[in-house]
Coordinates of C-alpha atoms and ligand atoms in Angstrom, one line a residue:
M1 CA 36.1 -25.1 37.4
D2 CA 32.3 -25.1 37.2
I3 CA 30.7 -22.0 38.7
V4 CA 28.1 -22.0 41.4
V5 CA 26.0 -18.9 42.3
S6 CA 23.5 -18.5 45.1
G7 CA 22.0 -15.7 47.0
M8 CA 20.1 -15.1 50.2
R9 CA 17.8 -12.2 51.1
P10 CA 19.2 -10.3 54.1
T11 CA 16.7 -11.4 56.8
G12 CA 19.3 -10.9 59.6
R13 CA 20.6 -13.6 61.9
L14 CA 20.2 -17.2 60.9
H15 CA 18.5 -20.1 62.5
I16 CA 19.3 -23.8 62.3
G17 CA 16.9 -24.2 59.4
H18 CA 19.0 -21.8 57.3
Y19 CA 22.1 -23.6 58.4
F20 CA 21.1 -27.2 57.7
G21 CA 18.9 -26.2 54.7
A22 CA 21.4 -24.1 52.8
I23 CA 24.6 -22.8 54.4
R24 CA 26.0 -26.3 55.2
N25 CA 25.7 -27.1 51.5
W26 CA 27.5 -23.9 50.5
V27 CA 30.3 -24.8 52.8
K28 CA 30.8 -28.1 51.0
L29 CA 30.3 -26.5 47.5
Q30 CA 33.1 -23.9 48.1
E31 CA 35.6 -26.8 48.1
Q32 CA 34.6 -28.2 44.7
Y33 CA 33.4 -25.2 42.7
D34 CA 34.1 -21.6 41.9
C35 CA 31.5 -20.2 44.2
Y36 CA 29.7 -16.8 44.3
F37 CA 27.5 -16.2 47.3
F38 CA 25.8 -12.9 47.6
V39 CA 23.5 -10.8 49.7
A40 CA 20.3 -10.4 47.7
D41 CA 19.4 -7.0 49.1
W42 CA 17.5 -5.8 46.1
H43 CA 15.4 -8.9 46.3
A44 CA 14.5 -7.9 49.8
L45 CA 13.0 -4.7 48.4
T46 CA 10.6 -6.6 46.1
T47 CA 8.4 -7.4 49.1
H48 CA 9.5 -4.9 51.7
F49 CA 10.2 -1.7 49.9
E50 CA 8.5 0.5 52.5
D51 CA 11.0 -0.1 55.2
T52 CA 14.7 -0.3 54.3
S53 CA 16.0 0.7 57.6
H54 CA 17.2 -2.8 58.6
I55 CA 18.7 -4.0 55.4
K56 CA 22.2 -2.9 56.0
E57 CA 22.4 -4.2 59.6
N58 CA 20.7 -7.5 58.6
S59 CA 23.2 -8.0 55.7
R60 CA 26.1 -7.6 58.0
E61 CA 24.7 -10.0 60.6
M62 CA 23.8 -12.6 58.0
V63 CA 27.3 -12.5 56.4
L64 CA 29.0 -12.8 59.8
D65 CA 26.8 -15.9 60.4
W66 CA 27.9 -17.3 57.1
L67 CA 31.5 -16.9 58.0
A68 CA 31.1 -18.4 61.4
S69 CA 29.4 -21.3 59.7
G70 CA 32.5 -22.0 57.7
I71 CA 32.0 -20.1 54.5
N72 CA 35.6 -19.1 53.7
I73 CA 36.1 -15.6 52.4
D74 CA 39.3 -16.8 50.6
K75 CA 37.5 -19.7 48.8
A76 CA 34.1 -18.3 47.9
V77 CA 33.4 -14.9 46.5
I78 CA 31.0 -13.2 48.9
F79 CA 29.5 -10.0 47.8
I80 CA 26.5 -7.6 48.0
Q81 CA 24.1 -7.5 45.1
S82 CA 23.3 -3.8 45.3
L83 CA 26.9 -2.8 45.0
N84 CA 27.2 -4.5 41.7
P85 CA 25.2 -2.4 39.2
Y86 CA 25.8 -4.9 36.4
H87 CA 23.1 -7.0 37.9
S88 CA 20.6 -4.2 37.3
E89 CA 21.8 -3.6 33.7
L90 CA 21.3 -7.2 32.8
F91 CA 18.0 -7.2 34.6
L92 CA 16.9 -4.3 32.4
L93 CA 18.0 -6.0 29.2
L94 CA 16.3 -9.3 30.2
S95 CA 13.1 -7.5 31.0
M96 CA 12.9 -6.4 27.4
I97 CA 12.6 -10.0 26.2
T98 CA 10.5 -11.4 29.1
P99 CA 6.8 -12.0 28.3
I100 CA 4.7 -10.8 31.2
S101 CA 2.6 -13.9 30.9
W102 CA 5.6 -16.0 31.9
L103 CA 6.0 -14.0 35.1
E104 CA 2.3 -14.0 35.9
R105 CA 2.0 -17.7 35.7
C106 CA 4.9 -18.3 38.0
P107 CA 3.5 -20.3 40.9
T108 CA 5.6 -18.4 43.5
Y109 CA 4.3 -15.1 42.2
K110 CA 0.7 -16.1 42.6
E111 CA 1.1 -17.8 45.9
I112 CA 3.1 -15.1 47.7
K113 CA 1.0 -12.3 46.3
Q114 CA -2.2 -14.1 47.6
E115 CA -0.6 -15.0 50.9
M116 CA 0.5 -11.4 51.6
S117 CA -2.7 -9.9 50.5
K118 CA -4.4 -11.7 53.4
D119 CA -2.2 -9.6 55.7
G120 CA -3.3 -6.5 53.9
K121 CA -0.1 -6.3 51.9
D122 CA -0.5 -5.3 48.2
L123 CA 2.2 -6.9 46.0
S124 CA 1.1 -5.6 42.7
N125 CA 4.4 -3.7 42.2
Y126 CA 6.4 -4.2 39.0
G127 CA 9.6 -5.2 40.9
F128 CA 7.9 -8.1 42.6
L129 CA 6.6 -9.4 39.3
G130 CA 10.1 -9.2 38.0
Y131 CA 11.7 -11.0 40.9
P132 CA 12.7 -14.1 38.8
V133 CA 14.1 -11.8 36.1
L134 CA 16.5 -10.2 38.6
M135 CA 17.3 -13.6 39.9
T136 CA 18.2 -14.7 36.3
S137 CA 20.5 -11.9 35.9
D138 CA 22.2 -12.7 39.2
I139 CA 22.8 -16.2 37.9
I140 CA 23.8 -15.8 34.3
L141 CA 26.0 -12.8 34.7
Y142 CA 28.5 -15.2 36.2
D143 CA 27.9 -18.1 33.8
A144 CA 26.7 -20.3 36.7
K145 CA 26.3 -23.9 36.0
Y146 CA 24.7 -24.8 39.3
V147 CA 22.4 -22.9 41.6
P148 CA 21.9 -24.3 45.0
V149 CA 18.4 -23.4 46.1
G150 CA 15.5 -24.9 48.0
I151 CA 12.7 -26.6 46.1
D152 CA 10.5 -23.5 46.5
Q153 CA 12.9 -21.7 44.1
L154 CA 12.6 -24.3 41.3
P155 CA 10.1 -22.3 39.2
H156 CA 12.5 -19.4 39.2
I157 CA 15.4 -21.5 37.9
E158 CA 13.1 -23.0 35.2
L159 CA 12.2 -19.5 34.2
S160 CA 15.9 -18.5 34.0
R161 CA 16.5 -21.4 31.7
E162 CA 13.7 -20.2 29.4
L163 CA 15.0 -16.7 29.4
V164 CA 18.5 -18.0 28.5
R165 CA 17.1 -19.9 25.5
R166 CA 15.2 -16.8 24.4
F167 CA 18.1 -14.5 24.8
N168 CA 20.5 -16.8 23.0
F169 CA 17.9 -17.2 20.2
Y170 CA 17.7 -13.4 19.6
F171 CA 21.3 -12.4 20.3
G172 CA 23.7 -15.2 19.8
E173 CA 23.6 -19.0 20.2
D174 CA 26.0 -19.4 23.1
L175 CA 26.1 -16.2 25.0
F176 CA 24.6 -17.8 28.2
F177 CA 24.4 -21.3 29.7
E178 CA 21.2 -22.7 31.0
P179 CA 21.8 -22.9 34.7
E180 CA 20.7 -26.0 36.7
A181 CA 19.2 -26.0 40.1
Y182 CA 21.4 -27.9 42.6
I183 CA 19.1 -29.5 45.0
T184 CA 20.8 -31.3 47.8
E185 CA 19.0 -33.6 50.2
S186 CA 18.4 -31.3 53.0
P187 CA 16.9 -32.7 56.2
K188 CA 13.5 -31.7 57.5
I189 CA 13.9 -29.3 60.3
P190 CA 10.6 -28.1 61.7
G191 CA 10.2 -25.4 64.3
I192 CA 9.6 -26.3 68.0
D193 CA 5.8 -26.2 67.4
G194 CA 6.1 -28.7 64.5
R195 CA 5.3 -26.1 61.8
K196 CA 7.9 -24.8 59.3
M197 CA 10.7 -23.0 61.1
S198 CA 10.2 -19.3 60.6
K199 CA 10.9 -16.0 62.3
S200 CA 7.3 -15.0 62.0
Y201 CA 6.0 -18.2 63.7
N202 CA 8.3 -17.5 66.7
N203 CA 9.3 -21.2 66.7
A204 CA 13.0 -21.1 65.6
I205 CA 16.2 -22.2 67.2
W206 CA 18.6 -19.4 66.4
L207 CA 22.3 -19.9 65.9
H208 CA 22.8 -17.1 68.4
D209 CA 20.2 -18.4 71.0
D210 CA 21.2 -18.3 74.6
L211 CA 21.9 -21.9 75.5
K212 CA 19.6 -21.8 78.5
D213 CA 16.7 -20.7 76.2
V214 CA 17.5 -23.5 73.9
E215 CA 17.1 -25.9 76.8
K216 CA 13.7 -24.4 77.6
K217 CA 12.7 -24.5 73.9
I218 CA 13.6 -28.2 73.5
L219 CA 12.1 -29.3 76.8
T220 CA 8.8 -27.7 75.8
M221 CA 9.0 -28.7 72.2
M222 CA 6.1 -30.5 70.6
T223 CA 6.3 -34.3 70.4
D224 CA 4.2 -37.0 68.8
T225 CA 0.7 -35.8 69.9
N226 CA -0.4 -39.4 70.6
R227 CA 2.1 -39.7 73.3
K228 CA 0.4 -37.7 76.1
R229 CA 1.6 -39.7 79.0
R230 CA 4.8 -41.7 79.6
V231 CA 3.0 -45.0 79.4
D232 CA 1.6 -44.1 75.9
P233 CA 3.8 -45.5 73.1
G234 CA 4.8 -42.9 70.5
D235 CA 5.9 -42.9 66.9
P236 CA 9.2 -41.1 66.3
E237 CA 8.3 -40.6 62.6
K238 CA 5.5 -38.4 63.7
C239 CA 7.6 -36.4 66.1
P240 CA 9.5 -33.2 65.3
V241 CA 12.0 -34.0 68.0
F242 CA 13.0 -37.0 66.1
D243 CA 13.6 -34.9 63.0
Y244 CA 16.3 -33.2 65.0
H245 CA 17.7 -36.5 66.2
K246 CA 18.1 -37.5 62.5
I247 CA 20.5 -34.6 62.1
F248 CA 22.3 -34.6 65.4
S249 CA 22.3 -38.1 66.9
I250 CA 24.3 -41.2 66.1
E251 CA 22.7 -44.5 64.9
E252 CA 23.0 -46.2 68.2
E253 CA 21.1 -43.3 69.9
K254 CA 18.4 -43.3 67.2
R255 CA 17.9 -47.0 67.6
F256 CA 17.6 -46.6 71.4
I257 CA 15.0 -43.8 71.0
I258 CA 12.9 -45.7 68.4
E259 CA 12.8 -48.7 70.7
G260 CA 12.2 -46.6 73.8
C261 CA 9.5 -44.5 72.3
T262 CA 7.5 -47.1 70.5
G263 CA 7.7 -49.4 73.6
A264 CA 7.0 -46.5 76.0
K265 CA 10.3 -47.4 77.8
I266 CA 11.7 -43.9 77.8
G267 CA 10.1 -40.6 78.5
C268 CA 10.1 -37.7 76.1
I269 CA 12.4 -35.7 78.5
D270 CA 15.0 -38.5 78.4
C271 CA 14.8 -38.4 74.6
K272 CA 15.1 -34.6 74.5
R273 CA 18.1 -34.6 76.9
I274 CA 20.0 -36.8 74.4
L275 CA 19.2 -34.3 71.7
L276 CA 20.1 -31.3 73.8
S277 CA 23.6 -32.5 74.5
H278 CA 24.3 -32.6 70.8
L279 CA 22.5 -29.4 70.0
I280 CA 24.3 -27.5 72.7
D281 CA 27.6 -28.8 71.5
F282 CA 26.8 -27.7 68.0
L283 CA 25.5 -24.2 69.0
S284 CA 28.3 -23.5 71.4
S285 CA 31.0 -24.3 68.9
F286 CA 29.2 -22.1 66.3
Q287 CA 28.9 -19.3 68.9
E288 CA 32.6 -19.5 69.8
K289 CA 33.5 -19.0 66.2
R290 CA 30.9 -16.2 65.9
V291 CA 32.6 -14.3 68.7
L292 CA 36.0 -14.5 67.1
I293 CA 34.6 -13.4 63.8
T294 CA 32.6 -10.5 65.4
D295 CA 35.7 -9.4 67.2
S296 CA 38.0 -9.5 64.3
Y297 CA 35.6 -7.4 62.2
R298 CA 34.5 -5.2 65.1
D299 CA 35.4 -1.9 63.4
K300 CA 34.5 -2.7 59.8
D301 CA 31.3 -2.3 58.0
L302 CA 30.2 -5.1 55.6
Y303 CA 31.6 -3.4 52.5
E304 CA 35.0 -3.1 54.1
I305 CA 35.0 -6.8 55.0
L306 CA 34.0 -7.8 51.5
E307 CA 35.9 -5.3 49.5
N308 CA 38.2 -7.8 47.7
A309 CA 35.5 -10.2 46.9
Q310 CA 33.2 -7.4 45.8
N311 CA 35.8 -6.3 43.3
K312 CA 36.3 -9.8 42.0
A313 CA 32.5 -10.1 41.4
L314 CA 32.5 -6.7 39.8
N315 CA 35.3 -7.6 37.4
K316 CA 33.7 -10.8 36.4
A317 CA 30.4 -9.2 35.8
K318 CA 32.0 -6.3 33.9
S319 CA 33.7 -8.6 31.4
K320 CA 30.5 -10.6 30.8
M321 CA 28.6 -7.4 30.4
K322 CA 31.0 -6.3 27.7
K323 CA 30.2 -9.4 25.7
I324 CA 26.5 -8.9 26.2
R325 CA 26.7 -5.3 24.9
E326 CA 28.6 -6.5 21.9
A327 CA 26.0 -9.2 21.2
L328 CA 23.3 -6.6 21.3
K329 CA 25.4 -4.4 19.0
F330 CA 25.5 -1.5 21.4
Ligands
LIG401 N1 15.2 -16.0 45.6 C1 16.2 -16.6 46.4 C2 15.6 -16.9 47.7 O1 14.6 -16.3 48.2 C3 17.4 -15.6 46.7 C4 18.1 -15.3 45.4 C5 18.1 -14.2 44.8 C6 18.9 -16.2 44.7 N2 18.9 -14.3 43.6 C7 19.4 -15.5 43.6 C8 19.2 -17.6 44.9 C9 20.2 -16.1 42.6 C10 20.0 -18.2 43.9 C11 20.5 -17.5 42.8 O2 16.0 -17.9 48.4
LIG402 FE1 9.2 -37.7 70.3 FE2 11.3 -38.7 71.6 FE3 8.9 -38.4 72.8 FE4 9.2 -40.3 71.0 S1 10.2 -40.1 73.0 S2 7.5 -38.8 71.2 S3 10.6 -39.3 69.6 S4 10.2 -36.8 72.0

């Protein structure tokens, strides 16, 4: 079976953007591939090395959200990056053959560094420059064929392909595969203010949100700005509420809304109520599962929950590392 690897930095609890942008795809992939999904906690350090106090708690909450979303611990191998030191060994070896210029010209490196420096944050640390090298080792240590990621991560996958070619050139033609990004159509899911959904913008719908709060958020959510009064016609294609309808509502409802909105026959509140009924169903069913998961793992820390999977990942990495050491004649 082809192998799929993906990781997520432990930012804590997830919002519906994470769910529809990534996790829902993982749930599908675990049925068709040999999947490895891991907590990229070392990657969290590349930008937030000064405060590590939340990483452990965030990792646990994130993985419990994965499980409540349908990631199945018996189908996919779920593990913690920092408990698998082979990632760091391969990272070290890869860094020997990585030209610094390749890393410096990586668009995400330049953009994030610039972006963060506006907030007074200096990202001139070596680890941040090496972010895609660590990511490459996460991927090729498992011979991954596909890597489900967002488009923002494409430059990193491209770099990992270049590193694979370079490594194979020096140390043996077919030691590693070139991984491929696995981009699935993921729906646009803006925050309630119409901007990108993000914790820092305070505009997210969280999977754990209180349902009363969700109602408030949706009822005050931004709409097509041209539709100020009920008599003004609107354009659903310019409305973030309609982006949600595309995910949650059935064809008939969407047709009703398009007609009602463009013809000023329904109000935005009517439109939002239709959405709310679906969103509340979705969230309450997630939350029910989350309660069961939380209860069943009440007394366990994340390592105890993942111990089996962690060992599977470790064994696979170990046998690959043996081959790598041989190729280097160590
Ligand atoms: N960089 C990824 C992100 O921010 C997380 C990540 C780390 C990852 N290592 C990976 C994703 C390996 C896929 C494969 O989303
Ligand atoms: Fe948006 Fe619906 Fe209002 Fe149209 S009716 S502007 S789609 S919220």
